[in-house]
Structure formats: structure tokens, C-alpha cells
């Protein structure tokens, strides 16, 4: 069977294209990988053409012998549906988990993503965390999440609680919360390792001022996690930007009821962290004005008192004599009703 005729390849291409249409993949931003099942490998193996082995920065013994469909470095997600053989490829891990080689795709001299080490180490971590179920890693650059990372503390519990506060089902899709790591150079081993530490407890890692790195058992799950994080971030950004005071969010007791009723097992540390919702607008405006304008005592206009005798002798000043109180006018007899005219025509009714 040809790789591009398989369900896994079609689903992978659709996921990448959906990310592109959502605006999460400017230029060559983002990358993705899928760990094939043994059945899928046997379906497509006949078309493999192996290239030389390349050493991996770190050992990944639990991925020995596995095959991955993965995006090519520098490939633009907008082109994946049109040119999958250049923008994608399949790699195979050797029997010892210390080297990889290209076996399909990567036409026109392309190679796997610069985040290959991050993908491989994190596939290993997530495979262990999910007892072999996790198969997809997806990295994207969504705008609202990046904006949020500019103004939020990079604290995983606070970040998670703030996302959960925005959208009812965020806590359900994102039940392990997000982990926020420090800024690291894209494609670096440090970024791969810091992400792997974070992925031991969560399937969604925020790379501040960069993007989101998620995993899932299926492409629907991985994409759904990314979509939910970004949607909660978008609600947060829009509610902050509209200028109205923040008056409501999902409260601690609501979240804990939600967790109990759906058996979500939300962590108490994340559930009871204080969400960042911004200072209510009128308070903020008052504060800003108070800080911007230095306080000065109000200027009193000097008014010279004019002596009474001068006033009395001034020709222009007329003093009204005190008037006796007038009796109230007697009520007038009821007048006959005036005819009503409209546009000069007497109204009949
Ligand atoms: P690649 O084009 O090498 O996949 O890099 C894109 C990216 O988003 C790096 O983080
Ligand atoms: Zn990136």
C-alpha cells in the first residue's frame, strides 16, 4: 500500500492543514510526528528506501525499531496537502534506539524537523506515561497563547487555572493542565529536555513567546488539546481587551464540583491557584490617572470682598424692593378643547 493512501497519512495531512487554516503555522512554524503501529508499518514497508543512519543526541531505547511520519524542517504547513512527499517523510529508529534513518518521503533533499530530538524524547516520555497509547506530537504557534505568555506569570498552576477559568470544557480536555517552561532556543537539546520533564505530568507544554507542544493518543486528541488551549487563551485575551471590568469566571467551587461529577481528578494545586483576570477596568483607569497626573492642591481664585457701602452707591447695581407675597391665582374655568391640527388639516378623530 502507498503511504499517501493510508488512513494515518491522510489524517496526519488533515491535522497539519487544519493548523494552517487556523493561522498557527506562519512560514515554516510548527512541526508534527506520528508513531506508526506495527500493522501500519507492514502495510507500507515495501515502499521504503533506506538512507544512512544518523546518531541521536540522546538514547531512546523504548522507541527502538519504531517508525514515525514526521514533517520536514523548513516545510510550510500550507504546502503539506499539495506536496506531501517533500514536506513529510518517514524515519525509522534502529534496534538500539541510538540512531535514525529516512525511509520514505523527504523528496528534494529535505530532512526531519529541527525539533526532531524534542519529538523523539517526548514520544518516549508520553509512551511511558500512557502505557504505549500516545502516538502523536504536534507543535504549533498560536497567537493568543503567545500573547498570553507576554503578560502572564510563567507559573504552570496559575496559567492552568487561568485557562480553566475561561471555558467550561477546558478543564475536561485539559485535565492535566499545562506546564509552562522557560524560554529556550528553538531546536535546542535544552528545549527538548525541559519539555520532556514537563511532559511527564502533562500532555500540553507552553513554550513562552514561541508556541505550544502537545501530545495525544490520536490526531483528534492532540489537535483538540491544542485547539482548546488556544480557544481559552483567545477568550482571555478578548475579555481583557474589550475594556469592560472582569466580573465573572469559573470559580474554585464550580471547578471542584465539575472535577467530582466527571471524575476528572483535577490537581488541587492547579484548581486552587488564583487565576489572573486583570484589575477591573474602572480601578485600573483610576490608578493610571492617579499615576499619570501629579497631584497639585486645587487653585483657589482670589476674590476681593467689595465693601457694602460701595455696592449700595454703585449706579449700575439696582436693588429690587422686597415684594409682598402674592396670593395663588384662582383656578380658571375649564377651556373648551382646541381642535387638533396635523399638517394644517383638522383631525377628525
Ligand atoms: P522546523 O521547520 O525545523 O520544523 O522548525 C519550525 C519550528 O517551529 C521550530 O520550533
Ligand atoms: Zn516552533
mmCIF file with all atom_site columns, C-alpha atoms in Angstrom, residues 198-275:
data_model
loop_
_atom_site.group_PDB
_atom_site.id
_atom_site.type_symbol
_atom_site.label_atom_id
_atom_site.label_alt_id
_atom_site.label_comp_id
_atom_site.label_asym_id
_atom_site.label_entity_id
_atom_site.label_seq_id
_atom_site.pdbx_PDB_ins_code
_atom_site.Cartn_x
_atom_site.Cartn_y
_atom_site.Cartn_z
_atom_site.occupancy
_atom_site.B_iso_or_equiv
_atom_site.pdbx_formal_charge
_atom_site.auth_seq_id
_atom_site.auth_comp_id
_atom_site.auth_asym_id
_atom_site.auth_atom_id
_atom_site.pdbx_PDB_model_num
ATOM 1  C CA . UNK A 1 198 ? 7.137   18.833 31.782 1.00 0.00 ? 198 UNK A CA 1
ATOM 2  C CA . UNK A 1 199 ? 5.562   16.056 29.693 1.00 0.00 ? 199 UNK A CA 1
ATOM 3  C CA . UNK A 1 200 ? 5.979   13.559 32.491 1.00 0.00 ? 200 UNK A CA 1
ATOM 4  C CA . UNK A 1 201 ? 2.855   15.067 34.066 1.00 0.00 ? 201 UNK A CA 1
ATOM 5  C CA . UNK A 1 202 ? 1.043   16.854 31.244 1.00 0.00 ? 202 UNK A CA 1
ATOM 6  C CA . UNK A 1 203 ? 0.285   16.446 27.544 1.00 0.00 ? 203 UNK A CA 1
ATOM 7  C CA . UNK A 1 204 ? 0.451   20.216 26.856 1.00 0.00 ? 204 UNK A CA 1
ATOM 8  C CA . UNK A 1 205 ? 3.558   22.348 27.274 1.00 0.00 ? 205 UNK A CA 1
ATOM 9  C CA . UNK A 1 206 ? 3.668   26.095 26.727 1.00 0.00 ? 206 UNK A CA 1
ATOM 10 C CA . UNK A 1 207 ? 6.851   27.421 25.169 1.00 0.00 ? 207 UNK A CA 1
ATOM 11 C CA . UNK A 1 208 ? 6.643   31.124 26.122 1.00 0.00 ? 208 UNK A CA 1
ATOM 12 C CA . UNK A 1 209 ? 6.900   33.567 23.195 1.00 0.00 ? 209 UNK A CA 1
ATOM 13 C CA . UNK A 1 210 ? 7.040   30.580 20.868 1.00 0.00 ? 210 UNK A CA 1
ATOM 14 C CA . UNK A 1 211 ? 4.138   28.152 20.890 1.00 0.00 ? 211 UNK A CA 1
ATOM 15 C CA . UNK A 1 212 ? 2.527   25.024 22.180 1.00 0.00 ? 212 UNK A CA 1
ATOM 16 C CA . UNK A 1 213 ? 3.795   21.421 22.227 1.00 0.00 ? 213 UNK A CA 1
ATOM 17 C CA . UNK A 1 214 ? 1.125   18.765 22.772 1.00 0.00 ? 214 UNK A CA 1
ATOM 18 C CA . UNK A 1 215 ? 0.719   15.013 22.585 1.00 0.00 ? 215 UNK A CA 1
ATOM 19 C CA . UNK A 1 216 ? -2.242  12.693 22.114 1.00 0.00 ? 216 UNK A CA 1
ATOM 20 C CA . UNK A 1 217 ? -3.186  9.069  21.542 1.00 0.00 ? 217 UNK A CA 1
ATOM 21 C CA . UNK A 1 218 ? -4.808  10.161 18.279 1.00 0.00 ? 218 UNK A CA 1
ATOM 22 C CA . UNK A 1 219 ? -4.565  13.138 15.950 1.00 0.00 ? 219 UNK A CA 1
ATOM 23 C CA . UNK A 1 220 ? -8.029  14.247 17.044 1.00 0.00 ? 220 UNK A CA 1
ATOM 24 C CA . UNK A 1 221 ? -6.884  14.265 20.634 1.00 0.00 ? 221 UNK A CA 1
ATOM 25 C CA . UNK A 1 222 ? -3.614  16.143 20.049 1.00 0.00 ? 222 UNK A CA 1
ATOM 26 C CA . UNK A 1 223 ? -5.257  18.720 17.786 1.00 0.00 ? 223 UNK A CA 1
ATOM 27 C CA . UNK A 1 224 ? -8.208  19.036 20.193 1.00 0.00 ? 224 UNK A CA 1
ATOM 28 C CA . UNK A 1 225 ? -5.890  19.798 23.106 1.00 0.00 ? 225 UNK A CA 1
ATOM 29 C CA . UNK A 1 226 ? -4.093  22.497 21.095 1.00 0.00 ? 226 UNK A CA 1
ATOM 30 C CA . UNK A 1 227 ? -7.393  23.953 19.905 1.00 0.00 ? 227 UNK A CA 1
ATOM 31 C CA . UNK A 1 228 ? -8.821  24.064 23.432 1.00 0.00 ? 228 UNK A CA 1
ATOM 32 C CA . UNK A 1 229 ? -5.744  25.753 24.918 1.00 0.00 ? 229 UNK A CA 1
ATOM 33 C CA . UNK A 1 230 ? -5.758  28.348 22.153 1.00 0.00 ? 230 UNK A CA 1
ATOM 34 C CA . UNK A 1 231 ? -9.502  28.958 22.439 1.00 0.00 ? 231 UNK A CA 1
ATOM 35 C CA . UNK A 1 232 ? -9.290  29.554 26.208 1.00 0.00 ? 232 UNK A CA 1
ATOM 36 C CA . UNK A 1 233 ? -6.326  31.875 25.577 1.00 0.00 ? 233 UNK A CA 1
ATOM 37 C CA . UNK A 1 234 ? -8.351  33.736 22.938 1.00 0.00 ? 234 UNK A CA 1
ATOM 38 C CA . UNK A 1 235 ? -11.284 34.234 25.312 1.00 0.00 ? 235 UNK A CA 1
ATOM 39 C CA . UNK A 1 236 ? -8.876  35.512 27.960 1.00 0.00 ? 236 UNK A CA 1
ATOM 40 C CA . UNK A 1 237 ? -7.237  37.966 25.542 1.00 0.00 ? 237 UNK A CA 1
ATOM 41 C CA . UNK A 1 238 ? -10.568 39.220 24.157 1.00 0.00 ? 238 UNK A CA 1
ATOM 42 C CA . UNK A 1 239 ? -12.119 39.697 27.599 1.00 0.00 ? 239 UNK A CA 1
ATOM 43 C CA . UNK A 1 240 ? -9.033  41.676 28.701 1.00 0.00 ? 240 UNK A CA 1
ATOM 44 C CA . UNK A 1 241 ? -9.004  43.759 25.520 1.00 0.00 ? 241 UNK A CA 1
ATOM 45 C CA . UNK A 1 242 ? -12.674 44.808 25.434 1.00 0.00 ? 242 UNK A CA 1
ATOM 46 C CA . UNK A 1 243 ? -12.147 47.337 28.230 1.00 0.00 ? 243 UNK A CA 1
ATOM 47 C CA . UNK A 1 244 ? -15.015 46.141 30.440 1.00 0.00 ? 244 UNK A CA 1
ATOM 48 C CA . UNK A 1 245 ? -14.278 45.185 34.032 1.00 0.00 ? 245 UNK A CA 1
ATOM 49 C CA . UNK A 1 246 ? -13.850 41.461 34.675 1.00 0.00 ? 246 UNK A CA 1
ATOM 50 C CA . UNK A 1 247 ? -16.840 40.435 36.737 1.00 0.00 ? 247 UNK A CA 1
ATOM 51 C CA . UNK A 1 248 ? -17.018 36.671 36.357 1.00 0.00 ? 248 UNK A CA 1
ATOM 52 C CA . UNK A 1 249 ? -15.065 33.457 35.788 1.00 0.00 ? 249 UNK A CA 1
ATOM 53 C CA . UNK A 1 250 ? -15.435 29.754 36.689 1.00 0.00 ? 250 UNK A CA 1
ATOM 54 C CA . UNK A 1 251 ? -14.954 29.778 40.471 1.00 0.00 ? 251 UNK A CA 1
ATOM 55 C CA . UNK A 1 252 ? -12.990 27.297 42.610 1.00 0.00 ? 252 UNK A CA 1
ATOM 56 C CA . UNK A 1 253 ? -16.104 25.576 43.963 1.00 0.00 ? 253 UNK A CA 1
ATOM 57 C CA . UNK A 1 254 ? -17.582 25.222 40.435 1.00 0.00 ? 254 UNK A CA 1
ATOM 58 C CA . UNK A 1 255 ? -14.368 23.659 39.160 1.00 0.00 ? 255 UNK A CA 1
ATOM 59 C CA . UNK A 1 256 ? -14.170 21.284 42.059 1.00 0.00 ? 256 UNK A CA 1
ATOM 60 C CA . UNK A 1 257 ? -17.801 20.218 41.528 1.00 0.00 ? 257 UNK A CA 1
ATOM 61 C CA . UNK A 1 258 ? -17.045 19.714 37.812 1.00 0.00 ? 258 UNK A CA 1
ATOM 62 C CA . UNK A 1 259 ? -13.989 17.610 38.682 1.00 0.00 ? 259 UNK A CA 1
ATOM 63 C CA . UNK A 1 260 ? -16.005 15.483 41.143 1.00 0.00 ? 260 UNK A CA 1
ATOM 64 C CA . UNK A 1 261 ? -19.020 14.931 38.881 1.00 0.00 ? 261 UNK A CA 1
ATOM 65 C CA . UNK A 1 262 ? -16.944 13.968 35.832 1.00 0.00 ? 262 UNK A CA 1
ATOM 66 C CA . UNK A 1 263 ? -14.189 12.241 37.797 1.00 0.00 ? 263 UNK A CA 1
ATOM 67 C CA . UNK A 1 264 ? -11.579 14.483 36.170 1.00 0.00 ? 264 UNK A CA 1
ATOM 68 C CA . UNK A 1 265 ? -9.086  14.235 39.016 1.00 0.00 ? 265 UNK A CA 1
ATOM 69 C CA . UNK A 1 266 ? -8.005  17.873 38.605 1.00 0.00 ? 266 UNK A CA 1
ATOM 70 C CA . UNK A 1 267 ? -4.975  18.649 40.715 1.00 0.00 ? 267 UNK A CA 1
ATOM 71 C CA . UNK A 1 268 ? -5.806  20.681 43.842 1.00 0.00 ? 268 UNK A CA 1
ATOM 72 C CA . UNK A 1 269 ? -2.697  22.789 43.325 1.00 0.00 ? 269 UNK A CA 1
ATOM 73 C CA . UNK A 1 270 ? -3.953  23.906 39.909 1.00 0.00 ? 270 UNK A CA 1
ATOM 74 C CA . UNK A 1 271 ? -7.622  24.067 40.922 1.00 0.00 ? 271 UNK A CA 1
ATOM 75 C CA . UNK A 1 272 ? -6.988  26.404 43.851 1.00 0.00 ? 272 UNK A CA 1
ATOM 76 C CA . UNK A 1 273 ? -4.331  28.585 42.203 1.00 0.00 ? 273 UNK A CA 1
ATOM 77 C CA . UNK A 1 274 ? -5.503  32.171 41.762 1.00 0.00 ? 274 UNK A CA 1
ATOM 78 C CA . UNK A 1 275 ? -6.409  32.895 38.128 1.00 0.00 ? 275 UNK A CA 1
#
